[in-house]
Tab-separated table of C-alpha atoms and ligand atoms in Angstrom:
chain	number	residue	atom	x	y	z
A	149	MET	CA	113.970	-51.363	43.555
A	150	ARG	CA	117.289	-52.503	44.845
A	151	GLU	CA	118.721	-54.740	42.405
A	152	PHE	CA	118.396	-53.580	39.807
A	153	ILE	CA	119.651	-50.345	40.477
A	154	GLU	CA	122.938	-52.347	41.118
A	155	GLU	CA	122.348	-54.361	37.760
A	156	LYS	CA	122.193	-51.463	35.535
A	157	ILE	CA	125.151	-50.147	37.247
A	158	ARG	CA	127.200	-53.338	36.189
A	159	GLU	CA	126.433	-53.278	32.692
A	160	ILE	CA	125.885	-49.583	32.603
A	161	ARG	CA	129.694	-49.736	34.336
A	162	GLU	CA	130.440	-52.899	31.495
A	163	THR	CA	129.115	-51.667	27.901
A	164	VAL	CA	131.189	-48.128	27.626
A	165	GLY	CA	134.147	-49.191	29.771
A	166	SER	CA	137.051	-47.102	29.712
A	167	LYS	CA	135.097	-44.578	26.812
A	168	LYS	CA	133.246	-41.237	27.447
A	169	ALA	CA	129.516	-41.023	27.196
A	170	ILE	CA	126.741	-38.729	26.737
A	171	ILE	CA	123.807	-37.896	27.959
A	172	ALA	CA	121.038	-35.447	27.490
A	173	LEU	CA	119.465	-34.086	30.475
A	174	SER	CA	116.338	-31.989	30.961
A	175	GLY	CA	116.242	-32.165	34.055
A	176	GLY	CA	112.847	-34.175	34.102
A	177	VAL	CA	112.650	-37.527	36.419
A	178	ASP	CA	113.389	-39.749	32.854
A	179	SER	CA	116.775	-38.174	31.552
A	180	SER	CA	118.143	-36.970	35.116
A	181	THR	CA	117.563	-40.838	36.624
A	182	ALA	CA	118.594	-42.017	33.876
A	183	ALA	CA	121.865	-39.486	34.946
A	184	ILE	CA	122.179	-40.190	38.174
A	185	LEU	CA	122.606	-44.149	36.964
A	186	ALA	CA	125.064	-43.419	35.091
A	187	HIS	CA	126.783	-41.534	36.914
A	188	LYS	CA	127.153	-43.955	39.930
A	189	ALA	CA	128.014	-46.519	37.232
A	190	ILE	CA	130.581	-44.060	35.404
A	191	GLY	CA	131.566	-40.858	37.258
A	192	ASP	CA	133.457	-38.452	35.255
A	193	LYS	CA	132.746	-39.815	32.122
A	194	LEU	CA	129.565	-39.114	31.367
A	195	TYR	CA	128.955	-35.718	30.575
A	196	ALA	CA	125.791	-34.614	31.545
A	197	VAL	CA	125.213	-32.117	27.774
A	198	PHE	CA	121.608	-29.797	29.437
A	199	VAL	CA	120.263	-27.248	26.233
A	200	ASN	CA	118.959	-24.732	26.747
A	201	THR	CA	116.192	-24.875	24.406
A	202	GLY	CA	114.614	-21.647	25.437
A	203	LEU	CA	111.246	-23.922	26.097
A	204	LEU	CA	111.698	-24.938	29.050
A	205	ARG	CA	109.576	-23.795	32.559
A	206	LYS	CA	110.144	-21.410	34.478
A	207	GLY	CA	113.685	-20.779	36.670
A	208	GLU	CA	113.785	-24.701	34.967
A	209	PRO	CA	117.215	-23.981	33.975
A	210	GLU	CA	118.265	-22.593	36.924
A	211	PHE	CA	117.371	-25.286	39.442
A	212	VAL	CA	119.513	-28.015	36.018
A	213	VAL	CA	122.263	-26.048	37.077
A	214	LYS	CA	121.998	-26.322	41.125
A	215	THR	CA	121.366	-29.368	41.299
A	216	PHE	CA	123.381	-31.743	38.682
A	217	LYS	CA	126.314	-29.440	38.828
A	218	GLU	CA	126.837	-28.195	42.971
A	219	ASP	CA	124.083	-30.599	44.779
A	220	PHE	CA	125.394	-33.714	42.114
A	221	GLY	CA	128.601	-33.485	41.219
A	222	LEU	CA	127.804	-33.597	37.452
A	223	ASN	CA	130.048	-33.571	35.156
A	224	LEU	CA	127.967	-30.410	33.883
A	225	ILE	CA	127.985	-28.724	30.179
A	226	TYR	CA	125.622	-26.325	29.457
A	227	VAL	CA	124.266	-24.949	26.031
A	228	ASP	CA	122.551	-22.067	25.842
A	229	ALA	CA	121.365	-23.240	22.075
A	230	GLN	CA	118.595	-20.599	22.972
A	231	LYS	CA	118.506	-18.917	20.102
A	232	ARG	CA	118.940	-21.303	17.795
A	233	PHE	CA	115.836	-23.290	18.965
A	234	PHE	CA	113.699	-20.154	17.755
A	235	ASP	CA	115.413	-19.689	14.124
A	236	ALA	CA	114.612	-23.189	12.912
A	237	LEU	CA	111.322	-22.736	14.236
A	238	ARG	CA	110.089	-19.271	12.690
A	239	GLY	CA	106.807	-20.090	10.751
A	240	ILE	CA	106.705	-23.860	11.118
A	241	VAL	CA	102.632	-25.016	12.167
A	242	ASP	CA	102.509	-27.920	11.646
A	243	PRO	CA	102.777	-30.174	15.363
A	244	GLU	CA	104.950	-32.929	13.459
A	245	GLN	CA	106.811	-30.872	12.098
A	246	LYS	CA	107.530	-28.514	14.462
A	247	ARG	CA	109.240	-32.377	16.838
A	248	LYS	CA	110.823	-33.083	13.661
A	249	VAL	CA	113.003	-29.313	13.612
A	250	ILE	CA	113.122	-30.099	17.958
A	251	GLY	CA	114.901	-33.399	17.476
A	252	LYS	CA	117.408	-31.936	13.854
A	253	VAL	CA	118.919	-28.979	15.648
A	254	PHE	CA	119.061	-31.666	19.481
A	255	ILE	CA	120.738	-33.307	17.747
A	256	ASP	CA	123.199	-31.952	15.547
A	257	LEU	CA	123.918	-29.070	18.676
A	258	PHE	CA	124.249	-32.722	20.878
A	259	GLU	CA	126.507	-34.125	17.097
A	260	GLU	CA	128.284	-31.224	18.092
A	261	VAL	CA	129.095	-31.208	21.418
A	262	ALA	CA	129.941	-35.240	21.114
A	263	LYS	CA	133.066	-34.565	18.523
A	264	ASP	CA	134.058	-32.346	21.171
A	265	ILE	CA	133.915	-34.755	24.255
A	266	GLY	CA	134.625	-37.570	21.997
A	267	ALA	CA	131.991	-40.368	23.692
A	268	GLU	CA	130.996	-43.325	22.404
A	269	PHE	CA	127.843	-43.869	23.906
A	270	LEU	CA	125.010	-41.317	24.191
A	271	ILE	CA	122.315	-43.169	27.762
A	272	GLN	CA	119.418	-41.951	27.175
A	273	GLY	CA	116.578	-41.758	29.697
A	274	THR	CA	113.647	-42.908	26.866
A	275	ILE	CA	110.927	-44.896	29.320
A	276	ALA	CA	108.060	-47.781	28.027
A	277	PRO	CA	105.374	-45.510	26.676
A	278	ASP	CA	107.460	-42.972	24.865
A	279	TRP	CA	109.215	-46.015	22.203
A	280	ILE	CA	105.595	-47.453	23.015
A	281	GLU	CA	104.087	-44.914	21.130
A	282	SER	CA	106.512	-44.434	18.644
A	283	LYS	CA	106.107	-47.042	16.880
A	284	GLY	CA	102.382	-46.732	17.247
A	285	GLY	CA	102.756	-42.778	15.636
A	286	ILE	CA	101.356	-41.556	17.139
A	287	LYS	CA	102.625	-38.655	17.854
A	288	SER	CA	106.969	-38.666	17.100
A	289	HIS	CA	108.610	-38.833	20.410
A	290	HIS	CA	112.061	-37.005	19.229
A	291	ASN	CA	113.713	-39.188	22.501
A	292	VAL	CA	112.833	-42.536	20.212
A	293	GLY	CA	112.200	-41.240	16.603
A	294	GLY	CA	113.908	-38.553	15.549
A	295	LEU	CA	118.007	-40.407	16.147
A	296	PRO	CA	119.475	-40.126	12.497
A	297	GLU	CA	122.372	-42.754	12.231
A	298	ARG	CA	124.644	-40.268	11.480
A	299	LEU	CA	125.169	-39.406	14.860
A	300	ASN	CA	127.207	-43.387	15.460
A	301	LEU	CA	126.468	-43.053	18.809
A	302	LYS	CA	125.348	-46.537	20.366
A	303	ILE	CA	122.397	-46.505	22.851
A	304	ILE	CA	122.275	-47.284	26.294
A	305	GLU	CA	118.962	-47.117	27.648
A	306	PRO	CA	118.638	-47.881	31.515
A	307	LEU	CA	114.878	-47.009	31.952
A	308	ARG	CA	113.486	-48.647	28.019
A	309	ASP	CA	111.094	-50.907	30.359
A	310	LEU	CA	109.266	-48.748	33.229
A	311	TYR	CA	107.196	-47.161	33.759
A	312	LYS	CA	106.532	-43.669	35.222
A	313	ASP	CA	105.287	-44.319	38.916
A	314	GLU	CA	108.289	-47.274	38.181
A	315	VAL	CA	111.082	-44.026	37.585
A	316	ARG	CA	109.764	-42.155	40.616
A	317	GLU	CA	110.709	-45.393	42.747
A	318	LEU	CA	113.984	-45.707	41.301
A	319	ALA	CA	114.840	-41.697	40.854
A	320	LYS	CA	113.910	-41.708	45.705
A	321	GLU	CA	116.231	-44.242	46.053
A	322	LEU	CA	119.021	-43.213	44.640
A	323	GLY	CA	118.238	-40.087	45.853
A	324	LEU	CA	116.914	-37.002	43.875
A	325	PRO	CA	115.548	-34.323	44.734
A	326	GLU	CA	112.139	-35.137	45.849
A	327	LYS	CA	111.117	-32.173	42.656
A	328	ILE	CA	112.161	-33.512	40.733
A	329	TYR	CA	110.655	-37.328	41.476
A	330	ARG	CA	107.844	-34.844	41.471
A	331	ARG	CA	107.158	-33.288	39.482
A	332	MET	CA	105.487	-33.938	36.297
A	333	PRO	CA	105.646	-35.205	32.590
A	334	PHE	CA	106.443	-32.757	30.699
A	335	PRO	CA	107.236	-32.742	26.908
A	336	GLY	CA	110.993	-33.386	25.134
A	337	PRO	CA	109.623	-30.690	22.999
A	338	GLY	CA	108.860	-28.449	25.313
A	339	LEU	CA	106.739	-25.348	25.675
A	340	ALA	CA	106.208	-25.571	21.464
A	341	ALA	CA	104.348	-28.023	22.391
A	342	ARG	CA	102.135	-25.596	24.488
A	343	VAL	CA	101.741	-23.253	22.123
A	344	VAL	CA	99.459	-23.576	19.177
A	345	GLY	CA	100.831	-22.284	15.514
A	346	GLU	CA	104.475	-21.131	15.613
A	347	VAL	CA	106.235	-20.983	18.039
A	348	THR	CA	107.849	-17.047	18.873
A	349	PRO	CA	109.970	-15.683	22.428
A	350	GLU	CA	107.092	-13.826	22.815
A	351	LYS	CA	104.361	-16.217	23.496
A	352	VAL	CA	107.179	-19.082	25.124
A	353	ARG	CA	107.559	-16.403	27.255
A	354	ILE	CA	103.359	-15.912	27.803
A	355	VAL	CA	103.074	-19.079	28.034
A	356	ARG	CA	105.402	-19.902	30.395
A	357	GLU	CA	103.795	-17.678	33.019
A	358	ALA	CA	101.261	-19.193	32.738
A	359	ASN	CA	102.487	-22.393	33.304
A	360	ALA	CA	104.748	-21.471	36.168
A	361	ILE	CA	101.333	-20.116	38.174
A	362	VAL	CA	99.318	-24.025	37.174
A	363	GLU	CA	101.753	-25.723	39.084
A	364	GLU	CA	101.543	-23.328	42.152
A	365	GLU	CA	98.069	-23.280	42.372
A	366	ILE	CA	97.448	-27.019	41.563
A	367	GLU	CA	100.434	-27.370	44.011
A	368	LYS	CA	98.959	-25.506	46.570
A	369	ALA	CA	96.379	-26.778	46.204
A	370	GLN	CA	97.067	-29.980	47.578
A	371	LEU	CA	95.983	-31.425	44.117
A	372	LYS	CA	97.933	-34.022	42.746
A	373	PRO	CA	97.544	-34.304	39.521
A	374	TRP	CA	99.032	-36.316	36.561
A	375	GLN	CA	100.310	-33.474	34.031
A	376	ALA	CA	98.771	-30.010	34.985
A	377	PHE	CA	99.568	-27.093	32.801
A	378	ALA	CA	98.585	-24.077	30.586
A	379	VAL	CA	98.389	-23.446	26.988
A	380	LEU	CA	98.284	-20.952	24.527
A	381	LEU	CA	96.292	-21.374	21.955
A	382	GLY	CA	96.100	-19.056	19.972
A	383	VAL	CA	92.839	-17.639	19.634
A	384	LYS	CA	92.351	-14.686	19.795
A	385	THR	CA	89.257	-13.243	21.453
A	386	VAL	CA	87.082	-9.649	22.691
A	387	GLY	CA	86.823	-8.597	26.642
A	388	VAL	CA	86.334	-5.288	28.112
A	389	GLN	CA	88.722	-3.699	30.625
A	390	GLY	CA	86.986	-1.366	32.563
A	391	ASP	CA	85.000	0.632	29.187
A	392	ILE	CA	87.319	-0.302	27.054
A	393	ARG	CA	86.591	-3.415	24.104
A	394	ALA	CA	90.207	-5.525	24.942
A	395	TYR	CA	90.691	-8.346	21.899
A	396	LYS	CA	93.284	-11.006	23.710
A	397	GLU	CA	94.665	-13.791	23.623
A	398	THR	CA	92.608	-17.176	25.394
A	399	ILE	CA	95.283	-19.854	27.254
A	400	ALA	CA	94.211	-23.415	27.631
A	401	LEU	CA	93.956	-25.538	31.101
A	402	ARG	CA	94.900	-29.272	30.366
A	403	VAL	CA	95.081	-30.930	33.990
A	404	VAL	CA	94.857	-35.265	34.170
A	405	GLU	CA	94.948	-37.845	35.458
A	406	SER	CA	96.095	-41.478	34.839
A	407	LEU	CA	98.764	-43.945	35.297
A	408	ASP	CA	101.073	-43.546	32.923
A	409	GLY	CA	100.098	-41.202	30.191
A	410	MET	CA	99.645	-43.963	27.711
A	411	THR	CA	94.909	-42.638	28.914
A	412	ALA	CA	93.895	-39.959	30.291
A	413	ASN	CA	91.181	-38.455	32.766
A	414	ALA	CA	90.478	-35.103	32.416
A	415	MET	CA	90.037	-33.933	36.730
A	416	ASN	CA	87.318	-32.818	38.002
A	417	VAL	CA	89.322	-29.771	39.355
A	418	PRO	CA	87.051	-27.490	41.973
A	419	PHE	CA	85.768	-24.360	40.138
A	420	GLU	CA	87.231	-22.189	42.953
A	421	VAL	CA	89.884	-23.268	42.304
A	422	LEU	CA	89.595	-22.907	38.055
A	423	GLN	CA	88.038	-18.836	39.182
A	424	ARG	CA	91.361	-18.701	40.975
A	425	ILE	CA	94.431	-19.359	38.694
A	426	ALA	CA	92.404	-18.165	35.129
A	427	PHE	CA	91.418	-15.201	37.946
A	428	ARG	CA	95.862	-14.717	38.367
A	429	ILE	CA	96.332	-15.360	35.731
A	430	VAL	CA	94.374	-12.799	33.477
A	431	SER	CA	95.379	-10.398	35.736
A	432	GLU	CA	99.440	-10.652	36.043
A	433	ILE	CA	99.637	-11.524	32.196
A	434	PRO	CA	98.220	-8.620	30.373
A	435	GLU	CA	98.280	-10.078	27.444
A	436	VAL	CA	96.659	-12.476	29.182
A	437	GLY	CA	91.840	-12.155	28.650
A	438	ARG	CA	90.430	-15.418	28.836
A	439	VAL	CA	91.083	-19.330	30.226
A	440	LEU	CA	89.302	-22.105	28.850
A	441	TYR	CA	89.608	-25.432	30.181
A	442	ASP	CA	90.117	-28.848	29.226
A	443	VAL	CA	87.690	-31.188	30.172
A	444	THR	CA	88.054	-34.435	26.591
A	445	ASN	CA	89.536	-37.206	27.933
A	446	LYS	CA	92.406	-39.242	26.330
A	447	PRO	CA	91.450	-40.841	24.255
A	448	PRO	CA	90.332	-39.190	22.220
A	449	ALA	CA	91.945	-36.402	22.880
A	450	THR	CA	96.087	-36.006	23.922
A	451	ILE	CA	97.645	-35.039	26.674
A	452	GLU	CA	99.674	-32.014	24.775
A	453	PHE	CA	98.130	-29.906	22.551
A	454	GLU	CA	100.392	-30.925	19.855
B	594	XMP	P1	100.200	-37.012	24.779
B	594	XMP	O1	100.732	-36.053	24.679
B	594	XMP	O2	100.945	-38.322	23.044
B	594	XMP	O3	101.322	-37.500	25.743
B	594	XMP	O4	99.207	-37.971	25.452
B	594	XMP	C1	101.546	-38.507	26.828
B	594	XMP	C2	102.959	-37.634	27.482
B	594	XMP	O5	103.898	-38.207	26.901
B	594	XMP	C3	105.176	-36.994	27.697
B	594	XMP	N1	105.055	-36.127	26.074
B	594	XMP	C4	106.510	-36.901	25.777
B	594	XMP	N2	107.399	-37.452	27.018
B	594	XMP	N3	109.168	-36.277	24.525
B	594	XMP	C5	108.358	-37.116	25.957
B	594	XMP	O6	110.042	-37.162	26.606
B	594	XMP	C6	107.819	-36.108	23.221
B	594	XMP	O7	108.113	-36.143	22.038
B	594	XMP	C7	106.618	-36.074	24.567
B	594	XMP	N4	105.133	-35.990	24.014
B	594	XMP	C8	104.228	-35.794	24.436
B	594	XMP	C9	103.483	-35.597	27.861
B	594	XMP	O8	103.454	-34.594	28.249
B	594	XMP	C10	102.571	-37.383	27.912
B	594	XMP	O9	102.322	-36.579	29.884
């Protein structure tokens, strides 16, 4: 791992030279690791752009700014683009279309920021499963597939040959906080991949709250799945509240075990834990009236719903 770090630092330093590079930092393990690696190589010539898409997990924007700007001293540019993403997503239902729209807004923003900075290089935290699955046409992972030539930036992908467990090891070696290297994978399109159908700020707020409850309870139960999250199905079902008929949203829980995300098994989560999660979701989120557990493996189902 040490050798790998030295080699990548040398490579990035030689490639970038006296020019500038930018990276899209999401706070996930892949982009965080790539950013710290690049920061070690080129210091302030690296501009880390953090886009608040409005599709991030609870507390994530604050955490990313604190960790990378204050703790690691990166040149961090915070872009609040929530409205822009929600506007672009209005009326879009098809999962691939959503991914494409999100990818496009991302790239448009990047082009603007990169122009201002005058960067020539784009550092990306792409890992092996990203480009393997994109090549297979399974899902267009926006950090690989959607990058148009017009960006006119030369791409550097230091983690291209690594799998997730190797990236985590690398992150640890680089001194990143445990909260980052132990963090569950999170898709590029963010919570948009966990809202089935049209994405609205209101739906994202619901799935974000539910997701936070899932993460908290899974951690409390000391379970170590590959991923545990909530999905807003966009299906309303009937319930009772007091003596009154209720008609509310349905949340699906997805908890999977996996080695690299390429295949996965639904986790045998203790029933009490599932019930605690369900109880908290329906009591703390007034819009939700029912919680389901997804027991499907990958394949045939993918991990994310969209
Ligand atoms: P799926 O849903 O395809 O996900 O079984 C496999 C793993 O990849 C994550 N994922 C993504 N990661 N950009 C990413 O960087 C994306 O667009 C994306 N979509 C899915 C997913 O969370 C799972 O760990």
